[in-house]
Coordinates of C-alpha atoms in Angstrom, one line a residue:
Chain A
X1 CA -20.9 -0.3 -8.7
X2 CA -21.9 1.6 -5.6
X3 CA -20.9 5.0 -4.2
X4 CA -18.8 5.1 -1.6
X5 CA -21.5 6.2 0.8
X6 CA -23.9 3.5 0.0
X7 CA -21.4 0.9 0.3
X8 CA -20.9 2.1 4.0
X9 CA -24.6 2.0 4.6
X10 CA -24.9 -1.1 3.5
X11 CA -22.3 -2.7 5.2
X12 CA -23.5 -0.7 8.2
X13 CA -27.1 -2.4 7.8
X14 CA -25.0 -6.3 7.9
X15 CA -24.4 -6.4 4.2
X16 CA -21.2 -8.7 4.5
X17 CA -20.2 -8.1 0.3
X18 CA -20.6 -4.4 0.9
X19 CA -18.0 -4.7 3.8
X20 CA -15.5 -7.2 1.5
X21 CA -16.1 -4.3 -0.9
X22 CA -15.2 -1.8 1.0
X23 CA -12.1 -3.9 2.3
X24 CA -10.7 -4.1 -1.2
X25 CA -10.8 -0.7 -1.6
X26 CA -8.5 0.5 1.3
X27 CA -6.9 -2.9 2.1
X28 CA -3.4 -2.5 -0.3
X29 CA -3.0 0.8 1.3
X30 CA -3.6 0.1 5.3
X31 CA -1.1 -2.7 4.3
X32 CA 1.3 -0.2 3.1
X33 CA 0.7 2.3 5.7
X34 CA 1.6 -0.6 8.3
X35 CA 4.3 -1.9 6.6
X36 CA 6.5 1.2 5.9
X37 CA 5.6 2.6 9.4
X38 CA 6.7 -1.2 11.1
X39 CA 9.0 -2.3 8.7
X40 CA 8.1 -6.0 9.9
X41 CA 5.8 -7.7 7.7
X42 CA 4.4 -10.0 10.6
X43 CA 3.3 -7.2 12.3
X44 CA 1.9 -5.5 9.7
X45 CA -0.5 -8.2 8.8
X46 CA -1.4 -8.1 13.0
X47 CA -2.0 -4.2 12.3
X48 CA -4.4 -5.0 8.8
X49 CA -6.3 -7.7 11.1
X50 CA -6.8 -5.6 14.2
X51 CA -7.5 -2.5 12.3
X52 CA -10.8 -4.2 9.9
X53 CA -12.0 -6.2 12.8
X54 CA -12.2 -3.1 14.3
X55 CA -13.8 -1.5 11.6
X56 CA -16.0 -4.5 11.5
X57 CA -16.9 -4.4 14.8
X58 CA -17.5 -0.3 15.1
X59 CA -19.2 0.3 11.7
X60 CA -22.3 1.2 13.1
X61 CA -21.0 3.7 14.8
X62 CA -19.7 5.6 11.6
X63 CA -21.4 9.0 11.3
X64 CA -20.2 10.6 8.4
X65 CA -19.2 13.2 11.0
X66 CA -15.3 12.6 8.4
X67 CA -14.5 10.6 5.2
X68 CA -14.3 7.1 6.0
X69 CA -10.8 6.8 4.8
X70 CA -9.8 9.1 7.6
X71 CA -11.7 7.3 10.0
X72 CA -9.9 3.8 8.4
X73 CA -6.8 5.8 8.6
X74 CA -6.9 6.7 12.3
X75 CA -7.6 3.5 13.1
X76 CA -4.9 2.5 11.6
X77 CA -2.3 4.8 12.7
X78 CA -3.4 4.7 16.3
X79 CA -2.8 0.8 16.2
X80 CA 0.6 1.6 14.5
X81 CA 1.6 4.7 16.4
X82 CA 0.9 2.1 19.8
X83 CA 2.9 -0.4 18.2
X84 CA 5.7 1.8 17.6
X85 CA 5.6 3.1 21.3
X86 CA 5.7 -0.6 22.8
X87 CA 8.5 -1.6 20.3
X88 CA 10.7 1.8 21.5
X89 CA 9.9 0.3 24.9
X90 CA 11.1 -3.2 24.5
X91 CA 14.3 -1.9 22.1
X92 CA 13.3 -3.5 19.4
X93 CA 14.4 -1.3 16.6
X94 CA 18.1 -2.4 15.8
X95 CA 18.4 -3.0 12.5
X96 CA 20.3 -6.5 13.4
X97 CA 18.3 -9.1 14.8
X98 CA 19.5 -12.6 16.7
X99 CA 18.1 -15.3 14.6
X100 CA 18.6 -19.2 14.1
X101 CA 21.3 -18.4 11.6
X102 CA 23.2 -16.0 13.0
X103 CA 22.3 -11.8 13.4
X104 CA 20.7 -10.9 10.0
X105 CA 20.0 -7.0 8.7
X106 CA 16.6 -6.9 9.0
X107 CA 17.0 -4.5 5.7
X108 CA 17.9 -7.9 3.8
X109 CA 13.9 -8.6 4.1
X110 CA 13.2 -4.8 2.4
X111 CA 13.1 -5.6 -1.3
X112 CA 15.7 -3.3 -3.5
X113 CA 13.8 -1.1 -5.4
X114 CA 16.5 0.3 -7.8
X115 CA 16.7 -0.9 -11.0
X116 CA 20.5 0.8 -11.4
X117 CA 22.7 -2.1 -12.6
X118 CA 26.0 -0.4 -11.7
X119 CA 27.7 -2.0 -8.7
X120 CA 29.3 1.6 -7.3
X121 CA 25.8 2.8 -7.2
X122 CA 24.4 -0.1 -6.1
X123 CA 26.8 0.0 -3.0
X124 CA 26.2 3.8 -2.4
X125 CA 22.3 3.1 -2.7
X126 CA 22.7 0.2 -0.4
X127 CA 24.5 2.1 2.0
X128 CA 22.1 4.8 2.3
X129 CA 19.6 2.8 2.3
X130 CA 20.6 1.2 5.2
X131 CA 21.8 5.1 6.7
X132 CA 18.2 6.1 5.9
X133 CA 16.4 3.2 7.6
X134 CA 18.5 3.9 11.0
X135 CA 17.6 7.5 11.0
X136 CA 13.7 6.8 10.4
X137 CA 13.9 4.0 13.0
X138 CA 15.5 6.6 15.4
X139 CA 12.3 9.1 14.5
X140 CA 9.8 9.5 17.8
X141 CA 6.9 7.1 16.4
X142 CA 4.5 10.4 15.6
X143 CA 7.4 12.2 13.3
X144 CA 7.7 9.0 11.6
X145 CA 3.8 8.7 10.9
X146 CA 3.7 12.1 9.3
X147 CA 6.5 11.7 7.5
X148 CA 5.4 8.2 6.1
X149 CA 1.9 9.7 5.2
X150 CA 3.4 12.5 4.1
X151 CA 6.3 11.7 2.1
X152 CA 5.1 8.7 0.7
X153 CA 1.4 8.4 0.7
X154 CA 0.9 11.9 -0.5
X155 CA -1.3 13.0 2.1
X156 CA -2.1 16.5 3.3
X157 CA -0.8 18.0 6.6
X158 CA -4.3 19.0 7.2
X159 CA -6.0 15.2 6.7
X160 CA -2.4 14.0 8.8
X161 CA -3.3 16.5 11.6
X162 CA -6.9 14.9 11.3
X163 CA -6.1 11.8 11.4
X164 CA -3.9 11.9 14.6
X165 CA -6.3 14.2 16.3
X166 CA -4.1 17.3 16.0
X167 CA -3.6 20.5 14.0
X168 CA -2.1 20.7 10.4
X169 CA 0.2 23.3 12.7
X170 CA 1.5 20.4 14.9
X171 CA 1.5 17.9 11.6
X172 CA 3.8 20.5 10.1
X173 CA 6.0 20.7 13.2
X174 CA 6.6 17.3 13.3
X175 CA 7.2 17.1 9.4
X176 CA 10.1 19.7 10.0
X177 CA 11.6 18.0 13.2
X178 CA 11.4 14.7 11.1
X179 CA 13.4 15.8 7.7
X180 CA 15.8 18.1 10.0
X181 CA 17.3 14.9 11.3
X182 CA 16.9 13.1 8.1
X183 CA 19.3 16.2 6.8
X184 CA 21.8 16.1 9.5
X185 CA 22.3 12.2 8.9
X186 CA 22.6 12.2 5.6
X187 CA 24.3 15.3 5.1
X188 CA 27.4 13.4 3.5
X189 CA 24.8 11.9 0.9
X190 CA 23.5 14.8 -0.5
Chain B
X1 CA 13.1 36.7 5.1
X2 CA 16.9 35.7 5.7
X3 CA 18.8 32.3 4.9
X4 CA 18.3 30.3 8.2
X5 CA 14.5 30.9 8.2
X6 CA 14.4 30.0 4.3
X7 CA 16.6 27.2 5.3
X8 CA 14.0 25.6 7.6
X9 CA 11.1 26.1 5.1
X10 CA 12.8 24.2 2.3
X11 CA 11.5 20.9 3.1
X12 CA 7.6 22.6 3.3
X13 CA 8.6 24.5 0.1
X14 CA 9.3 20.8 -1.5
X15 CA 5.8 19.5 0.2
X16 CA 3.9 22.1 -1.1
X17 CA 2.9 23.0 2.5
X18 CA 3.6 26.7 2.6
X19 CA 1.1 29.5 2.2
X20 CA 1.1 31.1 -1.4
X21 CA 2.6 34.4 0.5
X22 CA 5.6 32.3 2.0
X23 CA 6.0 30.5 -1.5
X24 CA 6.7 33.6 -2.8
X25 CA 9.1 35.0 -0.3
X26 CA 10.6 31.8 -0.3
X27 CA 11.2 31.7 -4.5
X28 CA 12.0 35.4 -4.1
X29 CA 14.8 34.7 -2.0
X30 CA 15.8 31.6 -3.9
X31 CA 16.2 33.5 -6.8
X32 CA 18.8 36.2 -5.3
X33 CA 20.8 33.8 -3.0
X34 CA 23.3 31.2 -4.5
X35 CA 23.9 29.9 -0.5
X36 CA 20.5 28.8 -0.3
X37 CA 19.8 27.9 -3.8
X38 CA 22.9 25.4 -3.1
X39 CA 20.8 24.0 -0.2
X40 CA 17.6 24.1 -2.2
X41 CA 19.6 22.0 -4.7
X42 CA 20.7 19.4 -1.5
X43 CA 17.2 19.1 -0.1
X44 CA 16.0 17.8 -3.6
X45 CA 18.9 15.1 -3.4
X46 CA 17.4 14.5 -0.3
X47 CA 14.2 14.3 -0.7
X48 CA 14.7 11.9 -3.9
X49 CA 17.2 9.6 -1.8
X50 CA 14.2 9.4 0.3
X51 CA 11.8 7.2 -2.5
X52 CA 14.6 5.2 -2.1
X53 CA 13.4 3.8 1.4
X54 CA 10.2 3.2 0.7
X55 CA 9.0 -0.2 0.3
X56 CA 5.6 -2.0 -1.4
X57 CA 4.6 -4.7 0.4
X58 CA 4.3 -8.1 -1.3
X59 CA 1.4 -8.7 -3.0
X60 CA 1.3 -12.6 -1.2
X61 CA 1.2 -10.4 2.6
X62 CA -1.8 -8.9 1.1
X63 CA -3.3 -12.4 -0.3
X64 CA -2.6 -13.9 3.6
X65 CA -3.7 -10.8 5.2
X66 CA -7.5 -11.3 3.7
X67 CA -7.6 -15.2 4.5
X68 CA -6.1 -14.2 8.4
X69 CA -9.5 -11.3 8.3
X70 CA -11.9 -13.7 7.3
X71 CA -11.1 -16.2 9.6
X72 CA -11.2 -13.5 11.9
X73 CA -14.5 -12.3 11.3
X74 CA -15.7 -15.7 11.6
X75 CA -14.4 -16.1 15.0
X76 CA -16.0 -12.6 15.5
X77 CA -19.5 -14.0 14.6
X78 CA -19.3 -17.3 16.8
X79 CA -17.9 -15.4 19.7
X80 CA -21.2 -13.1 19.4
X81 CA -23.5 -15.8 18.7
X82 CA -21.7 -17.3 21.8
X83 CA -22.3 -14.3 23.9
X84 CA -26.4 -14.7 23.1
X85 CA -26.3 -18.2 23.3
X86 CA -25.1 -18.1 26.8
X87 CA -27.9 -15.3 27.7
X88 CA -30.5 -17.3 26.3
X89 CA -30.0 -20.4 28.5
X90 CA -29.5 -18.6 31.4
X91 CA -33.4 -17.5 30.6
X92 CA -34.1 -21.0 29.6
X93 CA -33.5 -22.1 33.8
X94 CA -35.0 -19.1 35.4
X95 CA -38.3 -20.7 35.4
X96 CA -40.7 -23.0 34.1
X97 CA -42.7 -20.3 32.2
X98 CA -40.4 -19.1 30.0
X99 CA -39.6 -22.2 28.4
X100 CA -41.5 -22.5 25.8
X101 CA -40.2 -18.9 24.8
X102 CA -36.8 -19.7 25.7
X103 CA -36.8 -23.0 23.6
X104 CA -38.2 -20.7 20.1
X105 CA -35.7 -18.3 21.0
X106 CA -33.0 -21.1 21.0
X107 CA -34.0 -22.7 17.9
X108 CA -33.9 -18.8 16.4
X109 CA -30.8 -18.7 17.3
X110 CA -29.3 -22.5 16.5
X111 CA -30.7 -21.0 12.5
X112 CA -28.9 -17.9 12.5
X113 CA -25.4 -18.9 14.1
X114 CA -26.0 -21.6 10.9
X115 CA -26.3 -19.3 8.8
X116 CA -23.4 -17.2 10.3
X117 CA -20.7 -19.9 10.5
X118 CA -21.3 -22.5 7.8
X119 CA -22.0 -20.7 4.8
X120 CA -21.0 -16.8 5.7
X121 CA -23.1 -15.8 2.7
X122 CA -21.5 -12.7 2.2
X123 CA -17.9 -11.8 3.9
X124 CA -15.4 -14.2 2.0
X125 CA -16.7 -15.3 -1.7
X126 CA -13.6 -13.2 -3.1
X127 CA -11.4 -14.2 -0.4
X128 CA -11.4 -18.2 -0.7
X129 CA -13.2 -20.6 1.4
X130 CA -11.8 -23.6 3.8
X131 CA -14.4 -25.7 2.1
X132 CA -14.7 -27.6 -0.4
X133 CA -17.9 -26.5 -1.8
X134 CA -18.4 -22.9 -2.0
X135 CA -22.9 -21.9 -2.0
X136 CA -24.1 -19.0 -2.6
X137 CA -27.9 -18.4 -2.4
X138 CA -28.9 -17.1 -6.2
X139 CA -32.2 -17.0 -6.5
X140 CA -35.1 -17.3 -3.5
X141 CA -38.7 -17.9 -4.9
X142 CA -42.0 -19.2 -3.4
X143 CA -42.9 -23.4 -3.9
X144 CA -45.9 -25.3 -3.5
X145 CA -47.2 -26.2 -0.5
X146 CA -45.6 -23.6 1.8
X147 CA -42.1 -24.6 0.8
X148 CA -39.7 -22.4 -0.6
X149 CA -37.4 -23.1 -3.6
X150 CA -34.1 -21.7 -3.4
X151 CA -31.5 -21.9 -6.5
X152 CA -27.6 -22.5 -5.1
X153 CA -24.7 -21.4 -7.0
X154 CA -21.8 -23.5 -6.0
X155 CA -18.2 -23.7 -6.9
X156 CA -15.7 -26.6 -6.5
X157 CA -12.4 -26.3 -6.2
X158 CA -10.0 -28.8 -7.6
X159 CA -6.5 -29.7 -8.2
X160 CA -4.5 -29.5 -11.5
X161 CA -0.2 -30.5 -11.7
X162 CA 1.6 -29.2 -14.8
X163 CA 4.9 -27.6 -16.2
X164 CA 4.5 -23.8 -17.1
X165 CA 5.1 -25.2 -20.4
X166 CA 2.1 -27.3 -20.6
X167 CA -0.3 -25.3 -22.7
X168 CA -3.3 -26.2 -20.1
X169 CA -1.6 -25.0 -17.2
X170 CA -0.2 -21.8 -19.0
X171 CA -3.6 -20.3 -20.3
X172 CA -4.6 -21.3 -15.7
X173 CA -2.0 -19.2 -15.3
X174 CA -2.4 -16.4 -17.5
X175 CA -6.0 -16.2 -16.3
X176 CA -5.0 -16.1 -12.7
X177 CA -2.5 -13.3 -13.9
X178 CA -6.1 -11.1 -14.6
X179 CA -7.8 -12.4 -11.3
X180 CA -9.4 -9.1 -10.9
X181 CA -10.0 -9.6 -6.4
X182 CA -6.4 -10.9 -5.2
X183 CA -3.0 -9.2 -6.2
X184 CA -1.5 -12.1 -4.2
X185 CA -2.7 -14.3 -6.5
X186 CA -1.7 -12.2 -9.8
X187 CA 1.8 -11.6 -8.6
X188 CA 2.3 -15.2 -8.0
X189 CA 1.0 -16.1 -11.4
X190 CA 3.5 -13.6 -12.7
X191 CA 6.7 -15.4 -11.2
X192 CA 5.9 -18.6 -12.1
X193 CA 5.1 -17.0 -15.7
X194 CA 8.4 -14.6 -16.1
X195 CA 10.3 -18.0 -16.8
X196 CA 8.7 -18.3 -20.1
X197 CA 8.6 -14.5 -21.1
X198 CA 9.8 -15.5 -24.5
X199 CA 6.5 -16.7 -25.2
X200 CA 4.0 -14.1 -26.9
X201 CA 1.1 -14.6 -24.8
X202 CA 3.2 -14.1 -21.8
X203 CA 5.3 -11.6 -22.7
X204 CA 1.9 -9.7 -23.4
X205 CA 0.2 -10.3 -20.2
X206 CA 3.1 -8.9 -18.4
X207 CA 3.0 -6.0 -20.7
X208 CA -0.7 -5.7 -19.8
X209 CA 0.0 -6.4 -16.3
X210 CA 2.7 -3.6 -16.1
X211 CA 0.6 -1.0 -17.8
X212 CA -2.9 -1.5 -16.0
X213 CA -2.8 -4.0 -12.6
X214 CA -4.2 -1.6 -9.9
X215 CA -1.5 -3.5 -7.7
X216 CA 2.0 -1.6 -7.9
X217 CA 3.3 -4.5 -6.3
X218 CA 2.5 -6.5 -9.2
X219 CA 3.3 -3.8 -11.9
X220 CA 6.8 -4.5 -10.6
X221 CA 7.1 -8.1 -10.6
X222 CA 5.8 -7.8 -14.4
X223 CA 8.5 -5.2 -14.7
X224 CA 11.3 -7.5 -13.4
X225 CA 9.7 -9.9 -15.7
X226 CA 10.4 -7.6 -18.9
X227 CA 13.5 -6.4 -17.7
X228 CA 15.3 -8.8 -20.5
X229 CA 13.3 -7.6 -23.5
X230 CA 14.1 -3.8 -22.6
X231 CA 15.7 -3.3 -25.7
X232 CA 12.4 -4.5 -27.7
X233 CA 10.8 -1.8 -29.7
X234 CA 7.0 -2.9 -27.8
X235 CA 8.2 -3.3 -24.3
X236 CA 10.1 0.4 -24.5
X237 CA 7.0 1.7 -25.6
X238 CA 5.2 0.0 -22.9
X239 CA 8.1 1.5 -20.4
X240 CA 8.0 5.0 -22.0
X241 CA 4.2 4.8 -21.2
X242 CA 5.0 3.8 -17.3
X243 CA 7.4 6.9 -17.4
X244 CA 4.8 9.2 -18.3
X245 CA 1.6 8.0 -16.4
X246 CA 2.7 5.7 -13.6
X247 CA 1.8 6.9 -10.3
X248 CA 4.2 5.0 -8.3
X249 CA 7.6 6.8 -8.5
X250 CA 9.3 3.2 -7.7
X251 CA 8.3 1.8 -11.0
X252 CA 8.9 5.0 -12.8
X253 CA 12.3 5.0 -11.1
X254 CA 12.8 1.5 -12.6
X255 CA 11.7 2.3 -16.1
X256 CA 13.6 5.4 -16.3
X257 CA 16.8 3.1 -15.9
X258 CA 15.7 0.8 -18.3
X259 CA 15.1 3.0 -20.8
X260 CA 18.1 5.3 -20.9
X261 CA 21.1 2.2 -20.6
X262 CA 21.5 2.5 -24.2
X263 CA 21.0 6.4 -24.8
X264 CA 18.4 5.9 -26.9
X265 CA 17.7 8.1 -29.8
X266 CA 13.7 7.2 -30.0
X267 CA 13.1 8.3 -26.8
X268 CA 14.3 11.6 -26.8
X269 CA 10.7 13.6 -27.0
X270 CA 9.5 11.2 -24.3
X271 CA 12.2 12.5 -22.2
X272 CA 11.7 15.4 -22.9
X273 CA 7.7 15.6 -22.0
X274 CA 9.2 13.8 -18.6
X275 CA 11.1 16.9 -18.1
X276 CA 7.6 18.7 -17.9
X277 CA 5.6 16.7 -15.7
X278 CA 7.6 15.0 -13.4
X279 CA 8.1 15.6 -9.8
X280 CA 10.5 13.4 -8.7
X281 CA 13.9 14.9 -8.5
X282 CA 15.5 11.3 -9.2
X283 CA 13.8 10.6 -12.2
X284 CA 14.2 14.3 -13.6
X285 CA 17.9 14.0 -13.1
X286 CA 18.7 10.8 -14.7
X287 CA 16.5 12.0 -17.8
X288 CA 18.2 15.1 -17.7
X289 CA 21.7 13.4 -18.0
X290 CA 20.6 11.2 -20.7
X291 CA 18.9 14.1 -22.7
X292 CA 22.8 15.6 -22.3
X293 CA 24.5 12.7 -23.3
X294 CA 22.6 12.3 -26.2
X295 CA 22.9 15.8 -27.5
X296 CA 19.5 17.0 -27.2
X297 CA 17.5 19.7 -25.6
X298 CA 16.3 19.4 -22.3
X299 CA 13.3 21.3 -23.0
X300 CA 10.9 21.4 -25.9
X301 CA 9.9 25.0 -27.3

């Protein structure tokens, strides 16, 4: 298998497997990047399109100047962070939506991750669940980036701050604002 | 340093964003104040609830998401060769004189926009094609007479109808389940499979699924597959080992609750070693309280 750096060369020079090999590499992540920061599976798949077409299209212009999963990654979050702003614009963010059948949670869609087969703690998880998703859908789009890469991608304030074009200084100050309001919501949780 | 400002830190403290200088202050201070170690205790809650909220997107979004690209990138390429196309008959009519370049230039052109949207030699092998016949070029080599020979390596694609019981259509399916290229098309071989989990062959390919697919997404749909066996002696070996070395602090969230519903006795050192390496508070706690239940230490000496 190829090194990462020859991969992008390659691709760089029209070798269409190196690029479908490159792909797979970040692909499951952008995906999850989009999806926890949308929370809409539609748009999520827009986000993965836009975001390797772009790639596609702007390979060449790849220095090495950073890694290329920061330079994936701030494609990515740009497109997302945009997203985010238009959707705050147009009020999109309630977490019930008008459909044929009636207003559904759009939290139904979020698959239940906990395994715990009492119903109390089902109900408790459930409801802050649902508590947690309001107050990360109330988060300005940028505290909600860093805390998704942060939280749960595991990435460094310093390759956040890099990735948004800012300091590791402003990263961490929007970290803070971001689990300050996740405290005062679910104070009565914890 | 004084309670508010260690107050505000815990969150960084729990990121492991704080300077090694601060870290200290901040365990110092931990260490003296029982307000603030009550607050420390809170934000772990806290940030455990979090894991809670985050969700893995299904492995058939991910399946969709490369057939959308390469149709993208197709359209890409015509649009391009369009673009040139265009150029190059605008030359074509300037003037007389440039038609015979014009005309080599267009039949240049008519080649490679062939070569671009029919076969797309390269972007796409792994992600399926529209046709029915899949070439790819294998081997070029000079022929006789100024010909060239050139070996194809095609696939076709056809249809097979079975039950999951059908032997045939099983082993199809448990092949799929290994499909190396598309999670989408390993998770989906998984649910149709998790109905016959009683079967050997299945129930090991969902044990081999849960312990090595690079796809979390599909880890847990071979998890939800085993969930019925958890009390067998293999599959709670195969969880312990998920405790211990998964990654993904869902499925290691799910295994943990799995494996401590019937306080078991055999899995007391592997809660144990948990207690040593794991990070998430969630998952610490609930081993912790079964480690209690059932008597033993929390830590090993």
């Amino acid at each position: 298998m190829r090194d990462e750096t020859a991969l992008i060369r390659a691709a760089q020079g029209g070798d269409a497997d190196a690029f479908e090999q490159l792909v797979y590499s970040y692909d499951q992540s952008v995906l999850r990047l989009a999806f926890n920061l949308i929370r809409s599976q539609e748009d999520a798949r827009d986000i993965y399109q836009e975001a390797f077409l772009r790639v596609h299209k702007n390979l060449h212009t790849f220095r090495f100047d950073c890694s290329f999963h920061t330079w994936l990654y701030r494609i990515v979050t740009n497109l997302c962070l945009d997203h985010l702003r238009r959707r705050k614009v147009r009020r999109e963010e309630d977490l019930v939506v008008q459909t044929e059948d009636g207003p559904k949670d759009r939290l139904d869609s979020v698959p239940e991750t906990s395994a715990d087969a009492n119903p109390q703690h089902r109900l408790l998880n459930g409801e802050l669940r649902r508590r947690m998703e309001q107050v990360i859908s109330e988060l300005t789009p940028r505290e909600r980036a860093v805390f998704q890469m942060r939280h749960y991608e595991g990435m460094r304030l310093r390759a956040i701050g890099e990735m948004l074009g800012t300091t590791e200084e402003a990263a961490k100050n929007c970290l803070f604002r971001a689990t300050q309001k996740m405290r005062t919501a679910l104070g009565e949780f914890t | 340093m004084n309670c508010e400002s260690v107050k505000s830190r815990l969150s960084l403290l729990l990121y492991g964003e704080l300077s090694f200088h601060e870290e200290e202050q901040l365990e110092q201070h931990l260490s003296e104040c029982l307000v603030c170690s009550k607050w420390m205790q809170r934000e772990r809650i806290m940030h455990a609830a979090l894991d809670l909220s985050h969700a893995e997107a299904p492995p058939a979004l991910l399946a969709q998401c490369r057939r959308d690209l390469l149709a993208g990138l197709r359209t890409q390429s015509e649009v391009r060769s369009a673009d040139w196309l265009g150029l190059w008959q605008r030359w074509f009519t300037a003037g007389s004189w440039l038609k015979p370049v014009g005309a080599a230039a267009l039949l240049a052109i008519g080649f490679f926009t062939a070569r671009l949207t029919s076969s797309d030699p390269g972007f796409g092998s792994g992600f399926g094609q529209a046709g029915v016949t899949a070439a790819r070029v294998k081997l070029v080599e000079p022929g006789e007479s100024g010909q060239v020979r050139i070996t194809l390596e095609e696939t076709s694609r056809r249809q097979v109808m079975g039950r999951v019981e059908d032997q045939d259509i099983r082993q199809l399916l448990l092949r799929a389940a290994q499909d190396g290229a598309d999670p989408g098309l390993r998770g989906d071989s998984l649910d149709l499979l998790k109905g016959k989990s009683e079967a050997l062959e299945v129930k090991q390919a969902l044990q081999r699924a849960l312990l090595s697919d690079p796809n979390p997404g599909v880890r847990m749909k071979a998890l939800e597959a085993l969930r019925p066996f958890a009390g067998d002696n293999e599959v709670r070996s195969v969880l312990a080992q998920v405790l211990l070395k998964d990654e993904h602090s869902g499925l290691r969230t799910q295994a943990i609750d799995l494996l401590v519903m019937n306080k078991p006795r055999d899995m007391v050192s592997v809660l144990q070693e948990l207690m040593q390496r794991e990070d998430n508070d969630y998952i610490r706690l609930r081993s912790q309280r079964a480690l209690r239940e059932m008597n033993a230490s929390v830590e090993t000496f």
